[in-house]
Coordinates of N, CA, C and O in Angstrom, one line a residue:
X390 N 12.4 124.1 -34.8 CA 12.7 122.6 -34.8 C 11.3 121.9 -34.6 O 10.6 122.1 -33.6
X391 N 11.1 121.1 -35.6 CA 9.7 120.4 -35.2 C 9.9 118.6 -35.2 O 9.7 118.0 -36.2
X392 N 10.1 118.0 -34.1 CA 10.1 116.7 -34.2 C 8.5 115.8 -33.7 O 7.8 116.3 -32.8
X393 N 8.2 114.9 -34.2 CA 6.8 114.0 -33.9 C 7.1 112.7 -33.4 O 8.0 112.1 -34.0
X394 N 6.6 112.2 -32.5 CA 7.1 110.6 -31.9 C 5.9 109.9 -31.6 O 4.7 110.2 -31.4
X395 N 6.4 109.1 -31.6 CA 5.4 107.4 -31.6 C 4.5 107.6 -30.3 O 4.4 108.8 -30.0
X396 N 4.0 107.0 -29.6 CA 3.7 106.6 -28.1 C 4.8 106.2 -27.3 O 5.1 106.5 -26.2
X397 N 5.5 105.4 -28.2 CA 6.5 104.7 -27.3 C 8.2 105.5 -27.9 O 9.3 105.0 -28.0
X398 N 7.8 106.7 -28.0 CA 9.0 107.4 -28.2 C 9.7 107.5 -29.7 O 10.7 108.2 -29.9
X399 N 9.2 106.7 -30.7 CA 9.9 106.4 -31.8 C 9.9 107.7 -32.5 O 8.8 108.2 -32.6
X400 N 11.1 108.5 -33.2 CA 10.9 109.2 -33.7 C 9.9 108.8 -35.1 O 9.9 107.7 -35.6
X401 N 9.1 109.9 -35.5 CA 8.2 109.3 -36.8 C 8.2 110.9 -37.6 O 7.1 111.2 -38.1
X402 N 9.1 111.7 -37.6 CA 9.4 113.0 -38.3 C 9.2 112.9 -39.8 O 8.3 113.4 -40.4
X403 N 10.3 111.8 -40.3 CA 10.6 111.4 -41.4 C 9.1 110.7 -42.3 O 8.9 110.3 -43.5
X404 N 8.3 110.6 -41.4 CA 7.0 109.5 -42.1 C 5.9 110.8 -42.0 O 4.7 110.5 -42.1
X405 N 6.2 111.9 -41.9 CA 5.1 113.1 -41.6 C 5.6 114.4 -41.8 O 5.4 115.3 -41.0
X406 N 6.3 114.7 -42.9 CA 7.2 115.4 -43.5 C 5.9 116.6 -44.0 O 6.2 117.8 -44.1
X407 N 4.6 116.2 -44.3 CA 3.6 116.9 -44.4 C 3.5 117.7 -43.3 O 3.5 118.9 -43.5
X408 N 3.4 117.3 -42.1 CA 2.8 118.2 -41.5 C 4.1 119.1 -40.6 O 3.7 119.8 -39.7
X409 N 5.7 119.2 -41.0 CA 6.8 119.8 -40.4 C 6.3 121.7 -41.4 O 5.9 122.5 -40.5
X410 N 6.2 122.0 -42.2 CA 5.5 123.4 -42.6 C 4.7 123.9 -41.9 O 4.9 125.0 -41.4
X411 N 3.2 123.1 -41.5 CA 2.1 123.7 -40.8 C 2.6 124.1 -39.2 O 2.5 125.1 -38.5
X412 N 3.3 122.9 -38.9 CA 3.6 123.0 -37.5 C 4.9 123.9 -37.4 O 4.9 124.1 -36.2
X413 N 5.9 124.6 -37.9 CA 6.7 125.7 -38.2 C 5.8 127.2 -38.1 O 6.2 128.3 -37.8
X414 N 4.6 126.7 -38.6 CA 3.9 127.8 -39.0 C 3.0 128.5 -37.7 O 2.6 129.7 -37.7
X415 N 2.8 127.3 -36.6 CA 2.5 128.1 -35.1 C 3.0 129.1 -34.8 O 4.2 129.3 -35.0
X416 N 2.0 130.1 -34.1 CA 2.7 131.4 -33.5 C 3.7 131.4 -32.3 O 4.5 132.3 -32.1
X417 N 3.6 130.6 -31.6 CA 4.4 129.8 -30.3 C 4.9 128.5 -30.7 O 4.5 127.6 -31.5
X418 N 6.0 128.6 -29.8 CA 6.7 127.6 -29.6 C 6.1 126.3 -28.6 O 6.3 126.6 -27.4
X419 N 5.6 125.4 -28.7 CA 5.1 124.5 -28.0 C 5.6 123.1 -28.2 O 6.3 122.7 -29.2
X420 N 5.2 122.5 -27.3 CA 5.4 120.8 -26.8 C 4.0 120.3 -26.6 O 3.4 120.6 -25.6
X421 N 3.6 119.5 -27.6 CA 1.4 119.2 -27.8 C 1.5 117.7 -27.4 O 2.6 117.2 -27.6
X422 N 0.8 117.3 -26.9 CA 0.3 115.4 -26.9 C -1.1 115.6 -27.9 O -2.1 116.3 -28.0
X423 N -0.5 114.7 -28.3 CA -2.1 114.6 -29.5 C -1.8 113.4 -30.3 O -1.1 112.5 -30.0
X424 N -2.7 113.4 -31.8 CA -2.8 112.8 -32.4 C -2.7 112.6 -34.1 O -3.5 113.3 -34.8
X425 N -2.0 112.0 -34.7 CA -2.1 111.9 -36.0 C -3.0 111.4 -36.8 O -2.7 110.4 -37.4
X426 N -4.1 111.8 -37.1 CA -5.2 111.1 -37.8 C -4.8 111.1 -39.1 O -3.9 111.9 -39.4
X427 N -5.1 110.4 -39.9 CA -5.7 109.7 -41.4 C -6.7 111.0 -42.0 O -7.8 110.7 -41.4
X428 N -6.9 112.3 -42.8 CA -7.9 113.2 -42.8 C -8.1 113.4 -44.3 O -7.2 113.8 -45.0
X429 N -9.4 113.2 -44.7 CA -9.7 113.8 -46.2 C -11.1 113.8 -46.9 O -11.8 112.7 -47.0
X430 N -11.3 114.6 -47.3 CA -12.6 114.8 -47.9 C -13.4 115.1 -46.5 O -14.3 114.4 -46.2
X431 N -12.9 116.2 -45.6 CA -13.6 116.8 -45.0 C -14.0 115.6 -43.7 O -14.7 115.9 -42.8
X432 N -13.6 114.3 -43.8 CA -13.6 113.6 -42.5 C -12.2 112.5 -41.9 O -11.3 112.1 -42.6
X433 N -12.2 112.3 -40.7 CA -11.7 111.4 -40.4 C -11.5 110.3 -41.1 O -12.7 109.9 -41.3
X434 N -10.7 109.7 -41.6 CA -10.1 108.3 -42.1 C -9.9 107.2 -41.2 O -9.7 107.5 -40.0
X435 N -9.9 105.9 -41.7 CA -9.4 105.1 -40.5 C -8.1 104.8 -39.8 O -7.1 105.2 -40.5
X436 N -7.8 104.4 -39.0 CA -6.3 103.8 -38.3 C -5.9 102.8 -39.6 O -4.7 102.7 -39.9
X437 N -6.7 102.3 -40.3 CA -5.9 101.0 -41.5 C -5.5 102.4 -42.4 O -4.4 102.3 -43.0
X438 N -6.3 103.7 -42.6 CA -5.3 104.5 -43.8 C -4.4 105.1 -43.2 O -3.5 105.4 -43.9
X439 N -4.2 105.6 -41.5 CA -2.8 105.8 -41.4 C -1.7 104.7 -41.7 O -0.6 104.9 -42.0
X440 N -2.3 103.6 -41.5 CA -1.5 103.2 -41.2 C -0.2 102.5 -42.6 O 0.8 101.9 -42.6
X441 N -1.4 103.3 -43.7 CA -0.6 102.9 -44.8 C 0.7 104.0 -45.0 O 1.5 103.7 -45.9
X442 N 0.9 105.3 -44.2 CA 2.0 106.3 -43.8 C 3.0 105.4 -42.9 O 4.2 105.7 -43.0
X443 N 2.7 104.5 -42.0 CA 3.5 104.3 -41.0 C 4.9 103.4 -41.1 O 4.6 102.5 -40.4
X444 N 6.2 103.1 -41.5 CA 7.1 102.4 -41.1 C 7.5 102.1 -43.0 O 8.3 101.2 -43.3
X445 N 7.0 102.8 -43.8 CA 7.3 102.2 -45.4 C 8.2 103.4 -45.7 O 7.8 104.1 -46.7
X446 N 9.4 103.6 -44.9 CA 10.1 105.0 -45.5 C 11.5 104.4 -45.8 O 11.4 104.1 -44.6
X447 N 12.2 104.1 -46.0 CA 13.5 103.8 -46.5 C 14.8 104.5 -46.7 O 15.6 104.7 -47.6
X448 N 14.6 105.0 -45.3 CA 15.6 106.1 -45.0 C 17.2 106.5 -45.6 O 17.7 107.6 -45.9
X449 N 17.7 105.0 -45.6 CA 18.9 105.3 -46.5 C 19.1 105.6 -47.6 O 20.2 105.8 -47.9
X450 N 18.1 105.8 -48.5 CA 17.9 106.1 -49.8 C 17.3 107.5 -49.9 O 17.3 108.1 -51.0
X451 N 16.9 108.1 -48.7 CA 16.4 109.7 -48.9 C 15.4 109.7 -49.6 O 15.6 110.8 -50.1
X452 N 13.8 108.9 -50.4 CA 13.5 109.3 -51.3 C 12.0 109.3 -51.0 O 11.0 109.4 -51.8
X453 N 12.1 109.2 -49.7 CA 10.3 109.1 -49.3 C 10.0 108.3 -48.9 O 10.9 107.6 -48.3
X454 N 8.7 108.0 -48.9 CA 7.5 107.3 -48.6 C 7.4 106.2 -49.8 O 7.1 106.6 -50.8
X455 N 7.7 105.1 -49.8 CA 8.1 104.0 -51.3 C 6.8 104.2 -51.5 O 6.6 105.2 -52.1
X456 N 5.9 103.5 -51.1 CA 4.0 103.6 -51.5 C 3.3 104.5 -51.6 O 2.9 105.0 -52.7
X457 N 3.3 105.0 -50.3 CA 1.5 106.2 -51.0 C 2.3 107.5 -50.4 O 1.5 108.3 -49.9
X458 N 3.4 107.8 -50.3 CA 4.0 109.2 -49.9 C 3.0 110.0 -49.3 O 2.8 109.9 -48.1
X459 N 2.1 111.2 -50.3 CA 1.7 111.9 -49.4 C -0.3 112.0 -49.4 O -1.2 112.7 -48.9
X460 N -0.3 110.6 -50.5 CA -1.6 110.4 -50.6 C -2.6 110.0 -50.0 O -3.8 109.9 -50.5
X461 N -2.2 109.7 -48.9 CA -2.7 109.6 -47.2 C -2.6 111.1 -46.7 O -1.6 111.5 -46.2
X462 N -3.4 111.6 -46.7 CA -3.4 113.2 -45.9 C -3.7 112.8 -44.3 O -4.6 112.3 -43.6
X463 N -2.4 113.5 -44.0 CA -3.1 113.7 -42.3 C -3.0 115.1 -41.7 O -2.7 116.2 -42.3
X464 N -3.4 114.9 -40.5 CA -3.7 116.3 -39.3 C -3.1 116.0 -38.6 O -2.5 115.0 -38.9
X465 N -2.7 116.6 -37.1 CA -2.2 116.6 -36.1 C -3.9 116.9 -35.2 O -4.8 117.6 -35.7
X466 N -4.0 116.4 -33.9 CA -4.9 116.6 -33.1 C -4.1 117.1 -32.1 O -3.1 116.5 -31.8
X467 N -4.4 117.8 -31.8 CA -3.7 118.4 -30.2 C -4.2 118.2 -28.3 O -4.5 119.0 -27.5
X468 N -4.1 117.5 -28.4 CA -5.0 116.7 -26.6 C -4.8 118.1 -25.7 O -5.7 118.8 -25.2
X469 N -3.1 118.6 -25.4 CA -3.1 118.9 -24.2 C -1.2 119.5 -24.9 O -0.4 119.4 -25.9
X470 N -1.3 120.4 -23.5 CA -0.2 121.5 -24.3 C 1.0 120.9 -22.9 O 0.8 121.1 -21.7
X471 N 1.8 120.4 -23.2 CA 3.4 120.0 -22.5 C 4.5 121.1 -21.8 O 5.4 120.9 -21.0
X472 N 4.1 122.3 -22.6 CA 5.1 123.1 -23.0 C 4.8 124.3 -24.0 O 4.4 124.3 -25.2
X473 N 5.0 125.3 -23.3 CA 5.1 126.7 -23.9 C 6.1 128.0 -23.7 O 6.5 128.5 -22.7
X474 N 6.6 128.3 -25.3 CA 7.5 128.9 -25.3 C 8.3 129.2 -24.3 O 8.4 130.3 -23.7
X475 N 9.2 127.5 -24.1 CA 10.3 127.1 -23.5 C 10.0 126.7 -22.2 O 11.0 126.2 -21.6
X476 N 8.8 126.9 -21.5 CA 8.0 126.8 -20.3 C 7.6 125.6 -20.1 O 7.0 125.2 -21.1
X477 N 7.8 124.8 -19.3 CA 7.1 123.2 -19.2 C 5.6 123.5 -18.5 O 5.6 124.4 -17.8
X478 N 4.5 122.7 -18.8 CA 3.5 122.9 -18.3 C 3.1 121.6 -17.3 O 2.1 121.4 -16.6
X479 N 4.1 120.9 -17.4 CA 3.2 119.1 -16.7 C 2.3 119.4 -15.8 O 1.2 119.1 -15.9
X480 N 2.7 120.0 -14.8 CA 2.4 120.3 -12.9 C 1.3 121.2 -13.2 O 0.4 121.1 -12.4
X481 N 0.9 122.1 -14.2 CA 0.3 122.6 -14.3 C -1.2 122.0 -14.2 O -1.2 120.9 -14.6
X482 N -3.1 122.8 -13.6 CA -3.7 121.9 -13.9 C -4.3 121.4 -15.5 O -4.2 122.2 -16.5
X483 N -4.9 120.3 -15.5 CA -5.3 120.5 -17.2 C -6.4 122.3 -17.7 O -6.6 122.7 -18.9
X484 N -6.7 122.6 -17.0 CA -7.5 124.1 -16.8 C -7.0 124.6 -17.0 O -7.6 125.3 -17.9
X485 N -5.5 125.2 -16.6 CA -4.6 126.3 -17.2 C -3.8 125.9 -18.6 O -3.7 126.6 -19.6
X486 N -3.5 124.4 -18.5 CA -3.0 123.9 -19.8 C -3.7 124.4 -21.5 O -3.2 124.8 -22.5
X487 N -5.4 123.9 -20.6 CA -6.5 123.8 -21.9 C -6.1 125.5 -22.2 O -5.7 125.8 -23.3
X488 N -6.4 126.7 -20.9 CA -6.3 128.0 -21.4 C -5.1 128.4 -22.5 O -5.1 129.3 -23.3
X489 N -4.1 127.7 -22.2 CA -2.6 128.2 -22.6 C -2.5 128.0 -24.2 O -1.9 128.6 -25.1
X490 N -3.4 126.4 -24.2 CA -3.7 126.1 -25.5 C -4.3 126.8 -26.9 O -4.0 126.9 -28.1
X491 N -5.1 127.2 -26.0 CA -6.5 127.9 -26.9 C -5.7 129.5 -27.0 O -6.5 130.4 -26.9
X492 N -4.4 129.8 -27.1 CA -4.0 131.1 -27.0 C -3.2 131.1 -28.5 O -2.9 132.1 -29.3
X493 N -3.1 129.6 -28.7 CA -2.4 129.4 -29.9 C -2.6 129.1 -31.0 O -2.6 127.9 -31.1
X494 N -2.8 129.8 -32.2 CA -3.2 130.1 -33.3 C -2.5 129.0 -34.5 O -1.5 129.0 -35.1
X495 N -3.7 128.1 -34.4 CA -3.4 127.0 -35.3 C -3.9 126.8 -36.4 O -4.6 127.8 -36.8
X496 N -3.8 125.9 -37.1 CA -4.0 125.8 -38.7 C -4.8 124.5 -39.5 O -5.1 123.5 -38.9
X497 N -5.0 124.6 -40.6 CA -5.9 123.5 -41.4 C -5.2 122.0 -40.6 O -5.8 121.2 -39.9
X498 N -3.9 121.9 -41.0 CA -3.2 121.0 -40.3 C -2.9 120.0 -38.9 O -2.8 118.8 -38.7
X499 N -2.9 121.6 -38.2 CA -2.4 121.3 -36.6 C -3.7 121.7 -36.2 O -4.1 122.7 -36.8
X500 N -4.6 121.1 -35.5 CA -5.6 121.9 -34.9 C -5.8 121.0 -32.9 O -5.1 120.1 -32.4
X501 N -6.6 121.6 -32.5 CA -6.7 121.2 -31.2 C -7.9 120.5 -31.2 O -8.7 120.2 -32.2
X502 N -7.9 120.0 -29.9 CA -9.4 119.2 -30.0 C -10.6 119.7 -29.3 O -10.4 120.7 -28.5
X503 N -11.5 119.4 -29.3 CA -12.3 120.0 -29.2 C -12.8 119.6 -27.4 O -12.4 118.5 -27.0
X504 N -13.4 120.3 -26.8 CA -14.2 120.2 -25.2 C -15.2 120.1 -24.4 O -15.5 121.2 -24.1
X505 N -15.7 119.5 -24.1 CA -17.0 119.8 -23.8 C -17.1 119.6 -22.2 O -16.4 118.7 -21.8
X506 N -17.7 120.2 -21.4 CA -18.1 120.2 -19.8 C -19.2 119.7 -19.9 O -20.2 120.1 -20.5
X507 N -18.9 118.5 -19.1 CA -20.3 117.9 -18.8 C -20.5 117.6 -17.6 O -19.5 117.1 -17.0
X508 N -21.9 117.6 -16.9 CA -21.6 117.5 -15.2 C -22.8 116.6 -14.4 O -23.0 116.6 -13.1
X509 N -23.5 115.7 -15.5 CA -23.8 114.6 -14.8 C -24.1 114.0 -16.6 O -23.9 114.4 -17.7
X510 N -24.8 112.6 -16.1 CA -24.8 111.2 -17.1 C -25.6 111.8 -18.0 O -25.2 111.4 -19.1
X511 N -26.3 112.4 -18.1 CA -27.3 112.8 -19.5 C -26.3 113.4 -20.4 O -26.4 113.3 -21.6
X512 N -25.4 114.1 -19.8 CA -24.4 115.5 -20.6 C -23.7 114.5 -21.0 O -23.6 114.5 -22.2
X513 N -22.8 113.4 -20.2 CA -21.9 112.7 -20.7 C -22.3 111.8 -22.0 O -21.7 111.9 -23.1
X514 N -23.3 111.1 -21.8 CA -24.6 110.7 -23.1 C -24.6 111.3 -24.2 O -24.0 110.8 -25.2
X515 N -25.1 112.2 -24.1 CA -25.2 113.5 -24.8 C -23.8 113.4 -25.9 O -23.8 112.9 -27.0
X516 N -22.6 114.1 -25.1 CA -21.6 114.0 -25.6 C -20.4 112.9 -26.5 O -19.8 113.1 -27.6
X517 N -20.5 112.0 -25.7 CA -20.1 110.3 -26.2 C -21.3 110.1 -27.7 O -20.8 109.6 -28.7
X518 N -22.5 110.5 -27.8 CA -23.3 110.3 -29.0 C -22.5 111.2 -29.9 O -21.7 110.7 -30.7
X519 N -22.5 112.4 -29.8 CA -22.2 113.5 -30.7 C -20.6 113.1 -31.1 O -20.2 113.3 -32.2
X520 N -19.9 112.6 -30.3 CA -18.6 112.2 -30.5 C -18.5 110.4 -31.8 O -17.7 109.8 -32.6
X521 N -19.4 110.2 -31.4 CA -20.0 108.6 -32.6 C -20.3 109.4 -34.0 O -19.8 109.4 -35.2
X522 N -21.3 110.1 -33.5 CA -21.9 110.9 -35.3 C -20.3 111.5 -35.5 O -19.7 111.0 -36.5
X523 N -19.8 112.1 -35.0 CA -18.0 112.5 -35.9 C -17.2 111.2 -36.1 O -16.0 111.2 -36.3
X524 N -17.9 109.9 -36.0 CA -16.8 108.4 -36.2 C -15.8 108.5 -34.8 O -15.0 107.6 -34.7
X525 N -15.7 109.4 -33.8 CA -14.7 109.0 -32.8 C -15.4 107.4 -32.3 O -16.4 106.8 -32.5
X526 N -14.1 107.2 -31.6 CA -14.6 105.8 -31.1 C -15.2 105.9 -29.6 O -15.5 104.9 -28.9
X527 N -15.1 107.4 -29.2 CA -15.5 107.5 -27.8 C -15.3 108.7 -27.4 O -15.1 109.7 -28.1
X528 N -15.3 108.4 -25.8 CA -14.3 110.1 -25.3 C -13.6 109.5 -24.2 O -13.6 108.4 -23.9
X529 N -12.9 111.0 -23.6 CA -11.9 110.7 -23.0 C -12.6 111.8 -21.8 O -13.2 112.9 -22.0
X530 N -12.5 111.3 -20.8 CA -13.0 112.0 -19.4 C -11.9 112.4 -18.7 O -11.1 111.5 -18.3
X531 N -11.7 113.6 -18.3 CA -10.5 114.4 -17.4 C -10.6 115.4 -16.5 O -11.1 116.4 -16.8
X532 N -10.1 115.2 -15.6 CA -10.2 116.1 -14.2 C -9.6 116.9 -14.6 O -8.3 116.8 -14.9
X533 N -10.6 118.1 -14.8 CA -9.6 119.5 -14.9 C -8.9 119.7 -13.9 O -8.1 120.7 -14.1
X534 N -8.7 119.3 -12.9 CA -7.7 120.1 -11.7 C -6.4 119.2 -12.0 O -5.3 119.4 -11.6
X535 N -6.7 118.1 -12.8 CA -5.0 117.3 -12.8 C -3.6 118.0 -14.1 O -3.6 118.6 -15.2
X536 N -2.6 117.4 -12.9 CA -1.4 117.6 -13.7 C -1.6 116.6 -15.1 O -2.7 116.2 -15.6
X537 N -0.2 116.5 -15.8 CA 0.1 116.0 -16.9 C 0.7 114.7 -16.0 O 1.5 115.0 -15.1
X538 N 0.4 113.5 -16.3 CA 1.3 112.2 -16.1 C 1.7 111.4 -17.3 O 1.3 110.2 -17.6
X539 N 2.6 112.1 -17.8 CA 3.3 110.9 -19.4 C 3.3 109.5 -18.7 O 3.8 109.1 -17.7
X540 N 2.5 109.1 -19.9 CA 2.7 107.1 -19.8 C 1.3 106.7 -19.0 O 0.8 105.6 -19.0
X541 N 0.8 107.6 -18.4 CA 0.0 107.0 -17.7 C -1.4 107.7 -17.2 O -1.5 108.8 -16.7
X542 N -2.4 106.9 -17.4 CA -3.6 107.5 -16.8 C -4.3 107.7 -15.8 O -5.2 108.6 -15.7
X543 N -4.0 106.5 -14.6 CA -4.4 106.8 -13.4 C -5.6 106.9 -13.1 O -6.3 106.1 -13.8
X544 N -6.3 107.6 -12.3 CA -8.0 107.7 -12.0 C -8.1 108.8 -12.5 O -9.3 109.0 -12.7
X545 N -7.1 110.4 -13.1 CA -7.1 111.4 -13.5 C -8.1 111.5 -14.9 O -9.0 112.3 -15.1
X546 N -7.7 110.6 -15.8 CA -8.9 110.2 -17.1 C -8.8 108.7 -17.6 O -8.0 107.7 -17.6
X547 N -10.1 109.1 -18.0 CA -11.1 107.5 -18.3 C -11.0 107.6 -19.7 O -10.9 108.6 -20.4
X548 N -11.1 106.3 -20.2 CA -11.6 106.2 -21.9 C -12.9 105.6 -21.9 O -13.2 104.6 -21.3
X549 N -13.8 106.5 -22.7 CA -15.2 106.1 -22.5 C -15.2 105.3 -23.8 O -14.6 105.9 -24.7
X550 N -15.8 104.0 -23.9 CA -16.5 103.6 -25.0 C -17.7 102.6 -24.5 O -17.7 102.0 -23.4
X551 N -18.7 102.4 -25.4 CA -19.6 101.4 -25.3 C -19.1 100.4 -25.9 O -18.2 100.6 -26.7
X552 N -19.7 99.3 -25.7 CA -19.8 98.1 -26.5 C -20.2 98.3 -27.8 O -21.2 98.9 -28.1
X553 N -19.2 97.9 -28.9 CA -19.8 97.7 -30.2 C -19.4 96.2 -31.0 O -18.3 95.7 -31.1
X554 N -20.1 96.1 -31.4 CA -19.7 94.7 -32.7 C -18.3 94.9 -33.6 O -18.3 95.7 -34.6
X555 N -17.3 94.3 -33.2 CA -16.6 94.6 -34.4 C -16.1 93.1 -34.4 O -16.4 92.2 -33.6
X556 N -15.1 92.9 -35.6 CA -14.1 92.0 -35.6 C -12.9 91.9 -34.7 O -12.7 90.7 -34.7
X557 N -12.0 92.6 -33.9 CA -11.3 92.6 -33.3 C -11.5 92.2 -31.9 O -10.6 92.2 -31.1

């Protein structure tokens, strides 16, 4: 069974029908927090081309995606593992999580995200740069010794970004 949800719980199965195969196709049964990116031609896309997948499905009629169906390619990003073969991980720390993750043999599709240890401001630097050259909009800082807290981030992790120019 593979279902996908919003942030705020919405199911969004039905708008990501691409990625129910790949995700069938894990060697384990898991429960991921992650992300749906926009992906093609070998890079990240923006949140405006997901968002041309998002809420245009017309369910009563069974016939898809009315606009761009499956011409928006996406991925799944994988943050952090919830759940393994039938096992809840929350309480667990993110350290054992991250190990439990990387046990699981994923695909073009589903993939995990990537990690880096860093242990003072030059490394962090360092990292937050190299994370710009891939278009992220930042990083995310986390205490490996913490549990999982759905909904909430606490002092456990930080969203790093600089200041940039935009319109918003």
């Amino acid at each position: 069974e593979v279902e996908f949800y919003s942030r705020d719980l919405r199911p969004i199965t039905s708008e990501f029908v691409d990625l129910v195969g790949p995700a069938q196709e894990l060697d384990r049964d898991v429960i991921l927090d992650g992300e749906i990116i926009a992906y093609a031609e070998g890079k990240k896309l923006s949140f405006f081309d997901l968002q041309k997948r998002l809420g245009r499905r017309d369910k009563r009629l069974d016939q898809g995606d009315l606009f761009f169906g499956e011409a928006v390619p996406v991925r799944f990003i994988a943050f952090d593992l919830l759940g393994i073969d039938g096992k809840g991980c929350l309480e667990k720390p993110l350290l054992d999580r991250r190990a439990l993750l990387e046990e699981v043999t994923f695909n073009e599709s589903i993939r995990r995200c990537d990690v880096v240890f860093a242990s003072d401001a030059a490394e962090v630097d360092e990292a937050f740069n190299e994370a710009r050259r891939r278009e992220n909009e930042g990083l995310i800082a986390k205490d490996p010794t913490s549990s999982y807290s759905p909904g909430r981030r606490g002092k456990q992790w930080l969203k790093l970004k600089k200041a940039m120019p935009t319109l918003d």
